[in-house]
Coordinates of C-alpha atoms in Angstrom, one line a residue:
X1 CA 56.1 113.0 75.5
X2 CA 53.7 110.0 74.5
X3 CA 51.1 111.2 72.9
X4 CA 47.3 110.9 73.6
X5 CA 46.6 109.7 69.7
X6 CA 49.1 106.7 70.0
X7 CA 47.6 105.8 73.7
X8 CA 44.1 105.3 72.1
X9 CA 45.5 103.9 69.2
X10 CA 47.1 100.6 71.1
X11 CA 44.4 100.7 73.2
X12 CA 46.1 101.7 77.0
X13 CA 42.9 103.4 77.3
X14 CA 41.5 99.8 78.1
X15 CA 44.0 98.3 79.8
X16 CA 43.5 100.9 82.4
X17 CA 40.2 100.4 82.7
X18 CA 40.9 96.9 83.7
X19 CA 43.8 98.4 86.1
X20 CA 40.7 100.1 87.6
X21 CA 38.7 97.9 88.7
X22 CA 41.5 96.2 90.8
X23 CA 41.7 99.3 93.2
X24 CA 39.8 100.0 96.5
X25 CA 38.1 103.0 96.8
X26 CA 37.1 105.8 94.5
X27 CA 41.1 107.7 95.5
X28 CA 43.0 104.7 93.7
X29 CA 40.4 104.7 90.7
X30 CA 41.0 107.8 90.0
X31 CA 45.0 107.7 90.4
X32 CA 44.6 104.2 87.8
X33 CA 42.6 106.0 84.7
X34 CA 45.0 109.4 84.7
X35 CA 47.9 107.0 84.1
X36 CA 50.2 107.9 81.6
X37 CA 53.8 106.5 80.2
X38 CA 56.7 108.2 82.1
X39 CA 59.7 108.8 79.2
X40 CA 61.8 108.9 82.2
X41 CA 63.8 105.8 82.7
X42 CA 64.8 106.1 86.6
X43 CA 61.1 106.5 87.3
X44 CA 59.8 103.7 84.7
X45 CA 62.2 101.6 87.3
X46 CA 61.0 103.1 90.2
X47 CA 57.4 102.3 89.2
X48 CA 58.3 98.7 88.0
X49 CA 60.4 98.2 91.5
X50 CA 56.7 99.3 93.4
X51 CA 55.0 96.8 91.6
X52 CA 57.0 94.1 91.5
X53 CA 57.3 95.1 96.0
X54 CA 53.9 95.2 96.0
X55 CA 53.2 91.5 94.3
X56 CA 55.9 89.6 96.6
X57 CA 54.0 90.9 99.6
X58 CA 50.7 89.9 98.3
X59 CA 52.0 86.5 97.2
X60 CA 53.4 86.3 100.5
X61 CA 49.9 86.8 102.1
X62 CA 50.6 89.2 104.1
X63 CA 47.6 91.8 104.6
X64 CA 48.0 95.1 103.4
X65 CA 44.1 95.8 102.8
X66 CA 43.0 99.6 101.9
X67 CA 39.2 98.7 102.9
X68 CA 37.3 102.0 104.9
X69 CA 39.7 104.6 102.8
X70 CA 37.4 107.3 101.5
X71 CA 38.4 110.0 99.3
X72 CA 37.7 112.7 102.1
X73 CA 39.9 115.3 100.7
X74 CA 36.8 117.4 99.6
X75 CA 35.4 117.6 102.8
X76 CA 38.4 118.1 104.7
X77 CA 39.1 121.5 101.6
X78 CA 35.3 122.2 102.7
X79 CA 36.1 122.5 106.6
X80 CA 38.9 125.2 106.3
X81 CA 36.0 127.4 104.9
X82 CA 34.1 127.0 107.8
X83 CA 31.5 124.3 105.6
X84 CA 30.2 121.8 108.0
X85 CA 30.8 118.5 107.9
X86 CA 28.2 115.6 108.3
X87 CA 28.4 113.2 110.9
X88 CA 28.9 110.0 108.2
X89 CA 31.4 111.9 106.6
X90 CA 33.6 112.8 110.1
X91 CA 33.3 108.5 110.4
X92 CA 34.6 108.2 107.2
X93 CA 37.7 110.5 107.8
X94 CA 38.0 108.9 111.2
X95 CA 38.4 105.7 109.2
X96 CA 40.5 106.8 106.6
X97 CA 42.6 108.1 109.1
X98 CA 42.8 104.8 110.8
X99 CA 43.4 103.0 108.2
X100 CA 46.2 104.7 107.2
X101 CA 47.8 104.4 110.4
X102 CA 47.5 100.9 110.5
X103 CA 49.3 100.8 107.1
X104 CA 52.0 102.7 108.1
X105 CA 52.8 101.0 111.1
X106 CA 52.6 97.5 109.0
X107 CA 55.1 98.9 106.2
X108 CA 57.1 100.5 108.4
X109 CA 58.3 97.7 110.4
X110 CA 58.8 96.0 106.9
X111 CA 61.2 98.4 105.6
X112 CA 63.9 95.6 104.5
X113 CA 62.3 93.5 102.0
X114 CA 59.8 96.5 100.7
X115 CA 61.6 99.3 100.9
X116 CA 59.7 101.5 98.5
X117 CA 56.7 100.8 99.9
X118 CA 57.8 101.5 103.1
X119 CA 59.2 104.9 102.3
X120 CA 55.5 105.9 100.9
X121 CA 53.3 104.1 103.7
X122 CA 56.1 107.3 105.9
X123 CA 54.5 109.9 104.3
X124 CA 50.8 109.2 105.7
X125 CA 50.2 111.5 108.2
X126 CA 48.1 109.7 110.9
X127 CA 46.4 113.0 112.6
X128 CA 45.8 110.9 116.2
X129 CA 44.2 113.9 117.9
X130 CA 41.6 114.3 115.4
X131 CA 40.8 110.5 115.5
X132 CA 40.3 110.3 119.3
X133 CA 38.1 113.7 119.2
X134 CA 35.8 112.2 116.4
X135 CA 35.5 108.8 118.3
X136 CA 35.1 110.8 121.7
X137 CA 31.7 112.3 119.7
X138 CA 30.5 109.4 117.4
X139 CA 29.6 106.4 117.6
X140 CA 30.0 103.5 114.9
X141 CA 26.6 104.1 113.2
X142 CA 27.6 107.8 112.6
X143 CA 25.5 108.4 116.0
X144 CA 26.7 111.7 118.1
X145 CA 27.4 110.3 121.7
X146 CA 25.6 111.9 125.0
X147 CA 28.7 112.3 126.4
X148 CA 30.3 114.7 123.6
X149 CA 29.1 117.5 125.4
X150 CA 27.7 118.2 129.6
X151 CA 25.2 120.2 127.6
X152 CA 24.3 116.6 125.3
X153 CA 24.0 115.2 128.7
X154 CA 21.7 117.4 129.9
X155 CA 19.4 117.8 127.3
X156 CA 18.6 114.1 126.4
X157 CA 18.5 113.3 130.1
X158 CA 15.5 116.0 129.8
X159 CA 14.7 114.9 126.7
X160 CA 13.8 111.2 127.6
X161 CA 11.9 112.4 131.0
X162 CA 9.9 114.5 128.8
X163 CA 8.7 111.7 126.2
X164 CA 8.3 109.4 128.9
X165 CA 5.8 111.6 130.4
X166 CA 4.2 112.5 127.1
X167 CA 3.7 108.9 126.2
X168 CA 2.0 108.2 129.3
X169 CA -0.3 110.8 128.6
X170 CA -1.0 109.9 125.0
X171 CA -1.3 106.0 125.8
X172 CA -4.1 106.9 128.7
X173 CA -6.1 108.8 126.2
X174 CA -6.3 106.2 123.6
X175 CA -7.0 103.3 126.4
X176 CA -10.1 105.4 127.6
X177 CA -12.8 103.4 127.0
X178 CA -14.6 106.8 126.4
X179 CA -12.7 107.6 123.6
X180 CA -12.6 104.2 121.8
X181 CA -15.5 104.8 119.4
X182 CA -13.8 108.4 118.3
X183 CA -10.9 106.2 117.9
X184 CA -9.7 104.9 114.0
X185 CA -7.2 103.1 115.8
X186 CA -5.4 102.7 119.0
X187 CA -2.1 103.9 117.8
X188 CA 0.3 106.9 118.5
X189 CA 2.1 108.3 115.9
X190 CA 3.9 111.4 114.9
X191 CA 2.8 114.4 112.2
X192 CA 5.2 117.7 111.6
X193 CA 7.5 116.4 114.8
X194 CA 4.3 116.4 116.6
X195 CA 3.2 113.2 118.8
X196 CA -0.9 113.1 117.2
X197 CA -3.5 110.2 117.5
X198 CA -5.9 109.1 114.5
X199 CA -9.7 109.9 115.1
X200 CA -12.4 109.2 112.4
X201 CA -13.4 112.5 111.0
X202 CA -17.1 112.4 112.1
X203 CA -15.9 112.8 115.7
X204 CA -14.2 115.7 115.4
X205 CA -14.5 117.9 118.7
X206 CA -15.1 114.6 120.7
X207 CA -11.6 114.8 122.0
X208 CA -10.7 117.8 122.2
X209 CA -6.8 119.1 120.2
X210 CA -5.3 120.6 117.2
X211 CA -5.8 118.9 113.5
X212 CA -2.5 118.6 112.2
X213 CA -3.1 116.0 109.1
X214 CA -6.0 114.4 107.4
X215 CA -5.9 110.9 105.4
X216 CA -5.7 110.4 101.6
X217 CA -9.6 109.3 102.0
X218 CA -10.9 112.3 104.2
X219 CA -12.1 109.4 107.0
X220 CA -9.1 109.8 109.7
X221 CA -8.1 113.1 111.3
X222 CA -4.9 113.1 113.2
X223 CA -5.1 115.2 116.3
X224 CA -2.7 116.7 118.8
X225 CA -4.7 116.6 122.2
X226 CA -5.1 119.7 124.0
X227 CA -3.9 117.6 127.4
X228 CA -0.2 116.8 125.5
X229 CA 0.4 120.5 123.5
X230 CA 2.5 121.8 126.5
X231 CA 4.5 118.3 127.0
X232 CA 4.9 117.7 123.6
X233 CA 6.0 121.6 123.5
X234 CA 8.4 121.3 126.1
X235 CA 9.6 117.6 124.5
X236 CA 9.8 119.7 120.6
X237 CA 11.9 122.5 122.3
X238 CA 14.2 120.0 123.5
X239 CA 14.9 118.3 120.2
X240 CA 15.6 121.5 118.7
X241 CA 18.0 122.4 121.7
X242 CA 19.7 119.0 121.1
X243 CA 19.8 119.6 117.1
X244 CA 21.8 122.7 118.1
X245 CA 23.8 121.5 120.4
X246 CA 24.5 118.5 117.9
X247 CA 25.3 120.9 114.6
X248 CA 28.0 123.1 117.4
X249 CA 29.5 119.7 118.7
X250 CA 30.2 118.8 114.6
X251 CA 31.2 122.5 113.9
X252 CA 34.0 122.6 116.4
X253 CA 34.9 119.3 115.0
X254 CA 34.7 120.5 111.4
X255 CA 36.9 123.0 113.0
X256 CA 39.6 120.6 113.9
X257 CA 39.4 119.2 111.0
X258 CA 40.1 122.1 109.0
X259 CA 43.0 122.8 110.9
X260 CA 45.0 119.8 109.6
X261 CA 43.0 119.7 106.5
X262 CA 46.6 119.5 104.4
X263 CA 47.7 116.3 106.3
X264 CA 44.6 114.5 105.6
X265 CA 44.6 115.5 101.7
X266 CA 48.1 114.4 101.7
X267 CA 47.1 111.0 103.8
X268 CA 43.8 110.4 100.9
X269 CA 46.7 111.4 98.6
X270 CA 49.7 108.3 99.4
X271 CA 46.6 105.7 100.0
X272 CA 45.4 106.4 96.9
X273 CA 48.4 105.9 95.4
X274 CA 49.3 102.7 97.2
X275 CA 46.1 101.3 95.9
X276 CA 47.3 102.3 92.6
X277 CA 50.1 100.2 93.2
X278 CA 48.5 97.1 94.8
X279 CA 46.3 97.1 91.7
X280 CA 49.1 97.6 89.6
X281 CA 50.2 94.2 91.5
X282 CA 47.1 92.2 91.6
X283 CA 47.3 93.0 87.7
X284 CA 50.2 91.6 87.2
X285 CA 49.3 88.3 88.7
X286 CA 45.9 88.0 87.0
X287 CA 47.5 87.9 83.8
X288 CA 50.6 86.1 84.9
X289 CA 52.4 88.9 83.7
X290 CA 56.7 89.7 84.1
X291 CA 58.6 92.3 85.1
X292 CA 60.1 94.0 82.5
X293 CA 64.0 95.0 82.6
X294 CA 63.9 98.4 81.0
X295 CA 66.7 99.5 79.7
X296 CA 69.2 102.7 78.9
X297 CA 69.6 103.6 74.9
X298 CA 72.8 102.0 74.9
X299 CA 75.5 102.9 71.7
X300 CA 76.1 99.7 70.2
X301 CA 80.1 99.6 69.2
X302 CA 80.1 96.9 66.5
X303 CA 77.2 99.3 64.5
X304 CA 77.3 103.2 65.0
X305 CA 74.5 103.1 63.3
X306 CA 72.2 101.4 65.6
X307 CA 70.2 104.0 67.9
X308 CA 71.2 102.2 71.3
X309 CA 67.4 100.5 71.7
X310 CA 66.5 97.8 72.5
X311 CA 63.2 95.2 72.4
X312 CA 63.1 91.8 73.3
X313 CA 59.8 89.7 74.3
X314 CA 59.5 86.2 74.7
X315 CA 56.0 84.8 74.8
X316 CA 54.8 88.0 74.5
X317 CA 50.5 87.9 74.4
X318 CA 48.3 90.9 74.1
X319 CA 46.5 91.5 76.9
X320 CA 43.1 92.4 75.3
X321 CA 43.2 88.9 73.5
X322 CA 40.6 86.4 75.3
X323 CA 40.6 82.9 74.3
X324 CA 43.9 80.9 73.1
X325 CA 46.0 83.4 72.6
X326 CA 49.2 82.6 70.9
X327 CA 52.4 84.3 72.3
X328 CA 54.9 86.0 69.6
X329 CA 58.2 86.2 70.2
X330 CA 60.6 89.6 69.3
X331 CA 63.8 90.5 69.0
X332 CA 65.6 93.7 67.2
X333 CA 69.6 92.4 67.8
X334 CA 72.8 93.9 68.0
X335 CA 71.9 95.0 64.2
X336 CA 68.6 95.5 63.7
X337 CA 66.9 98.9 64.4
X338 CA 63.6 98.3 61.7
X339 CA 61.6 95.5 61.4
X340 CA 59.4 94.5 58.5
X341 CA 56.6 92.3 59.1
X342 CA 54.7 90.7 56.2
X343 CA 52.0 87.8 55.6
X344 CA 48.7 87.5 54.5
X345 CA 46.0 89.4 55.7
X346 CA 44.1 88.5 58.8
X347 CA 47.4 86.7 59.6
X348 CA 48.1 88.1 63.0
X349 CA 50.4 91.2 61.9
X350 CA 48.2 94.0 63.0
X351 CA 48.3 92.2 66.9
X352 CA 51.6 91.9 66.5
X353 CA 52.6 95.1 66.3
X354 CA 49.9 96.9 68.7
X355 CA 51.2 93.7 71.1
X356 CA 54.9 95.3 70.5
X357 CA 53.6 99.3 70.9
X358 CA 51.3 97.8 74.1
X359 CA 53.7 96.2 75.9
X360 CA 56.0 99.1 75.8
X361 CA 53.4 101.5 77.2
X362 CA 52.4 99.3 79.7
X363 CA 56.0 99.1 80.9
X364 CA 56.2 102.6 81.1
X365 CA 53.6 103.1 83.1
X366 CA 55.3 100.5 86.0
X367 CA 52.8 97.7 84.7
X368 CA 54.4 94.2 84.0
X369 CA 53.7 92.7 81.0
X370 CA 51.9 89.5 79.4
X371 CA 55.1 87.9 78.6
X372 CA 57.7 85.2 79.8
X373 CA 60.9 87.4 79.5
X374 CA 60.7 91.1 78.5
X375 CA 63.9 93.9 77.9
X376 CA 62.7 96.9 76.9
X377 CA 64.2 100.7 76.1
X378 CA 62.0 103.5 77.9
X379 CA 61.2 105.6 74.3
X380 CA 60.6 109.1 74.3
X381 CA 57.9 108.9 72.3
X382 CA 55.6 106.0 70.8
X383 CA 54.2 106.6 67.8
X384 CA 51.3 104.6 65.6
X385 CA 49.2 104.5 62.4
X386 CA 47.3 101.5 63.1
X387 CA 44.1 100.0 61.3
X388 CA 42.0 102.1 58.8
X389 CA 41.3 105.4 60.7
X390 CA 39.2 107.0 57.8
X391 CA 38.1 110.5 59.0
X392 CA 35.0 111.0 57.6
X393 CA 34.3 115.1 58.7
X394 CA 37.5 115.2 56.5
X395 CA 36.6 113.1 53.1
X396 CA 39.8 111.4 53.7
X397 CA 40.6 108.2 51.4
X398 CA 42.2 105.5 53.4
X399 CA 45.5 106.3 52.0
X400 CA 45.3 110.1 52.5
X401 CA 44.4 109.4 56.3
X402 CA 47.5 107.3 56.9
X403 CA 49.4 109.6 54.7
X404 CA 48.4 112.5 57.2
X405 CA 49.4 109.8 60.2
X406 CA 52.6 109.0 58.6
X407 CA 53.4 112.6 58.0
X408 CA 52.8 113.7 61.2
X409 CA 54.9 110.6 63.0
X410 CA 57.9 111.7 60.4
X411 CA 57.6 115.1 61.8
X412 CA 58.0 114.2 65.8
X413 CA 60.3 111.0 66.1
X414 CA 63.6 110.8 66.4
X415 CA 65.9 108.3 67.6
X416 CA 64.4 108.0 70.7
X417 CA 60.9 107.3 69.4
X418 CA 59.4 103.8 68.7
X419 CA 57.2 104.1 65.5
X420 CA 54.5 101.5 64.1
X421 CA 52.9 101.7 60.8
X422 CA 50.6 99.6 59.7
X423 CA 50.0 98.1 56.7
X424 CA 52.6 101.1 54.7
X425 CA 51.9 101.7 51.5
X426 CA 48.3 100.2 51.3
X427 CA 45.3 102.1 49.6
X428 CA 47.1 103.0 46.4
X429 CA 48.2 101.5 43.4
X430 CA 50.6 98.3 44.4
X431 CA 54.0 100.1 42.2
X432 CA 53.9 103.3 43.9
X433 CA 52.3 102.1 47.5
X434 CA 55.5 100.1 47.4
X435 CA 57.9 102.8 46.4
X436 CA 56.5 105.5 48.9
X437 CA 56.6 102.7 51.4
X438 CA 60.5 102.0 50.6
X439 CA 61.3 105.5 50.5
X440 CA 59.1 105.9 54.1
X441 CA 61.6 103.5 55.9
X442 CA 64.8 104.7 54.2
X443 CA 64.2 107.7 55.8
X444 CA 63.4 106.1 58.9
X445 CA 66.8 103.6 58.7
X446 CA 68.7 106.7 58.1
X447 CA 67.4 108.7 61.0
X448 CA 67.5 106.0 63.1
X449 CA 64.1 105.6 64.7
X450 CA 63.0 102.3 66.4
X451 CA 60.3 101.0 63.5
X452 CA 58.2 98.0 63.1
X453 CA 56.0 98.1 60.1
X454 CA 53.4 95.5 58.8
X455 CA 53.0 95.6 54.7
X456 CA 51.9 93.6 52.1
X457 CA 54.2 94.9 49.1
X458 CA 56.8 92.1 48.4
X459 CA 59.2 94.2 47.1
X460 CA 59.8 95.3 50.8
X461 CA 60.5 91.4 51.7
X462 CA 63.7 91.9 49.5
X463 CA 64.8 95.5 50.4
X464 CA 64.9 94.2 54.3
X465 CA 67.4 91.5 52.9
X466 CA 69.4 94.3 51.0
X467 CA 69.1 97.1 53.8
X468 CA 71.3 97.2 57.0
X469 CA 69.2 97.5 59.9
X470 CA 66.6 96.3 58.8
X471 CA 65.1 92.4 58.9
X472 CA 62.1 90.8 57.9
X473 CA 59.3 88.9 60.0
X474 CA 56.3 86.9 59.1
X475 CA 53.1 85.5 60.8
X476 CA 53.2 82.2 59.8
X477 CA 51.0 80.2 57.8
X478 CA 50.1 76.6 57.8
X479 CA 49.3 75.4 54.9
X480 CA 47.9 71.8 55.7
X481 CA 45.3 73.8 57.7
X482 CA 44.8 76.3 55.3
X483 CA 44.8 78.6 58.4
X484 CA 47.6 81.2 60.0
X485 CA 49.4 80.0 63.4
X486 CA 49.4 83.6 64.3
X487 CA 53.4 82.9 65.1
X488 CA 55.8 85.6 64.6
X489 CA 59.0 84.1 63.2
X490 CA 61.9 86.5 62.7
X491 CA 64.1 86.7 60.1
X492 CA 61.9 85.2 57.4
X493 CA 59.6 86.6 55.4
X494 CA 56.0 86.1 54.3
X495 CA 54.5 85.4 51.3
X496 CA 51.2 85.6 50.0
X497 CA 50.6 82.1 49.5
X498 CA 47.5 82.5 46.8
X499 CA 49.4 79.8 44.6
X500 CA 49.2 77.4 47.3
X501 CA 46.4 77.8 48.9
X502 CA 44.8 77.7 45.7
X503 CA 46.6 74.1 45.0
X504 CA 45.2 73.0 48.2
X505 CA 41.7 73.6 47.3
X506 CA 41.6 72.1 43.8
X507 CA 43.0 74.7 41.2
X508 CA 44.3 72.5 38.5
X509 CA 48.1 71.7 38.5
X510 CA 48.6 73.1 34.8
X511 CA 46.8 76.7 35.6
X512 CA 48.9 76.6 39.3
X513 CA 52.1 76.2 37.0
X514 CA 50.9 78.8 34.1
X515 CA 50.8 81.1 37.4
X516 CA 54.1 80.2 38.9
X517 CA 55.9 81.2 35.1
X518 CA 54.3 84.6 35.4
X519 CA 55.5 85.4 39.1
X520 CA 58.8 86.9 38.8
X521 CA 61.4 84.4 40.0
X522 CA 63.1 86.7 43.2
X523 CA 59.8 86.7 44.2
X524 CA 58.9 82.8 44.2

């Protein structure tokens, strides 16, 4: 199991948040942030095999768009306990349902070249009967249609007779030529449901009605005339006949709803997830990113000793980087099971390594990676101390917190696990940083975890030499710049470079050789 501390550690936390905002609809969002690293190798493959399905058929512009899905699955839950459901909300299930359909029937006749995603497109359920009894009631705008019901019919035939008649009425009043001094203006307009026209107040009584609002100022009554209370009565009635005819017409379709309320969860359920994959895709090309080939631990016959991993990258860039980013190259061969990275600080080691821990999450969660050519081991578990995590509720010293780290990492991994330290042996004095840090990866080399560790202690440049398994690296350093390249070269390892940088900017020759007589000479 991957843990949660080593996902916010390399940051996957962010990457999905990125994944995110390539999906659809709120289904597929949701699907994209609960991501997390499969250990499992068949499904790692399966994932990568949907992805890389899901890019050829967007590079080969053929339209698979999940536009008009809406997560419906609450309402549809809501419906088998009798909770009705809104008109918008029946459109949006009628469209969800649609959509799905459409999808299915475009994957399924595509079944040879994207198999996967044709097998998931099969399991949308498409709930026909439900679609042609919510478009037999509603309209596009979310409008229930006069002919979902005889009764509708009826009632709004009534319904418009009645206005019409009550408009007549209204519009002959406030055309009198009697009543246009009473009048504030010659308007109809509605108060309470009611169908009132405005009088100024000191003419109350001169047309006889009911008050049913008064203005902000106290100058304009708004009266129901005594000539319309019966029409508009009879026109009132039928708008609330019509509001309960409308609320039985959606409960019997909230009704049908209920009754295949599974099928539809399950339909929100493989859309979302196909937008989880499409983003996956449209990912992928955004960052120009490769498929991975993830490998089985394989037992390496020339060295028993090896644990079987394997990690190779080539032009490998971390996807958080903006800007130029350089690409680092990585490669634990046939013997090499621990790799020591060292360099001077602010080199590029830290990015190195969370690009290295990144990557391999990201492939394990069917992402492809920033990288030109990628082989990879699905690990059990991924493990990292990275960057200066100082817990301050605790009073922890910089070493003591990566101590705690460390100790805890030693505890879980095994030789399925891929383990990153940072910067081992730092915060303490330099002889026994170095010795702890020694003693750290012995233990490590011996059990035979996966391990890439930055440091800064030379003496662990010359026990990668002397140690089988393990092998130095270095971000390089150009020293006609002054500057690091940010290049991870393999096989070689760093150095601090104070005597030449301090050449470079003017330190007299005499002191610069004074310096080089005190350095130890396996160390120049």
């Amino acid at each position: 199991m991957i843990s949660d501390k080593s996902i916010q550690t390399l940051e996957l936390n962010k990457i999905l948040e990125q994944l995110v905002k390539h999906t659809t609809f709120s289904g597929g969002a949701q699907l994209a942030r609960a991501v997390h690293p499969t250990d499992d190798l068949d499904e790692a493959r399966t994932w990568q095999q949907e992805t890389s399905e899901a890019r050829r058929l967007i590079e080969d512009q053929t339209s698979i768009a999940l536009g008009g899905a809406r997560d419906v699955r609450e309402a549809a839950q809501g419906a088998t306990r009798g909770i009705m459901i809104e008109a918008q909300v029946l459109l949006d299930i009628r469209y969800t349902l649609r959509r799905g359909t459409t999808i299915k029937r475009t994957l399924g006749r595509m079944k040879g070249p994207y198999p996967l995603l044709s097998d998931i497109a099969a399991q949308i359920e498409e709930c026909q009967a439900l679609q042609e009894s919510i478009a037999r009631v509603l309209n596009d705008k979310g409008e229930v249609l006069d002919s979902a019901s005889p009764q509708l019919a009826i009632i709004r035939r009534d319904m418009k007779v009645s206005y019409d008649k009550l408009q007549t009425k209204l519009a002959r009043i406030i055309s009198s030529s009697t009543n246009a001094l009473y009048l504030q203006e010659s308007i109809i307009t509605t108060r309470n449901g009611r169908y009132v026209v405005p009088i100024k107040a000191e003419f109350k009584g001169r047309i006889p009605g009911i008050v049913h609002d008064m203005s902000a100022s106290g100058a304009t009554l708004f009266i129901e005339p005594l000539a319309t209370v019966e029409i508009n009565n009879e026109y009132r009635e039928l708008q609330l006949s019509e509001e309960k005819e409308i609320r039985r017409i959606l409960l019997a379709l909230t009704e049908e709803v209920g009754e295949v309320a599974d099928q539809i969860i399950r339909t929100v359920e493989v859309l979302a997830y196909l937008d989880l994959v499409f983003a996956r895709a449209q990912y992928a090309i955004q960052m120009r990113a490769a498929m991975p080939d993830l490998l089985p631990v394989r037992p390496r016959p020339n060295n028993p000793h090896h644990p079987g991993t394997t990690i190779t990258l080539k032009g490998a860039r971390h996807p958080l980087l903006t800007g130029n980013v350089v690409p680092i190259d990585v490669e634990l061969d046939e013997q090499t099971w621990v790799l020591v990275v060292t360099g001077p600080n602010t080199g590029g080691k830290t990015v190195s390594i969370k690009t290295i821990g990144l990557l391999v999450l990201m492939a394990q969660c069917g992402l492809q990676i920033p990288a030109e050519e990628a082989k990879l081991t699905v690990f059990d578990g991924v493990f990292a101390d990275i960057g200066d995590e100082q817990s301050i509720e605790q009073s922890l010293s910089t070493f003591s917190s990566h101590m705690t780290n460390t100790i805890s990492i030693l505890r879980e991994c095994d030789e399925h696990s891929l383990v990153l330290l940072d910067e081992l042996g730092a915060g303490t004095d330099p002889a026994e940083g170095s010795a702890l840090a020694r003693a750290v990866l012995t233990h490590l080399v011996e059990r035979r975890v996966t391990t890439v560790v930055t440091t800064h202690h030379p003496e662990l440049k010359i026990y990668s030499v002397e140690t089988p398994g393990v092998r130095n690296a270095s971000v390089e350093f150009d020293l006609a710049t002054l500057r690091p390249t940010y290049r991870l070269i393999i096989g070689l390892p760093g150095r601090s470079n104070a005597l030449a940088i301090a050449k470079r900017l003017g330190l007299s020759e005499e002191i610069i050789e004074a310096a080089r007589k005190m350095v130890a000479t396996e160390d120049l």
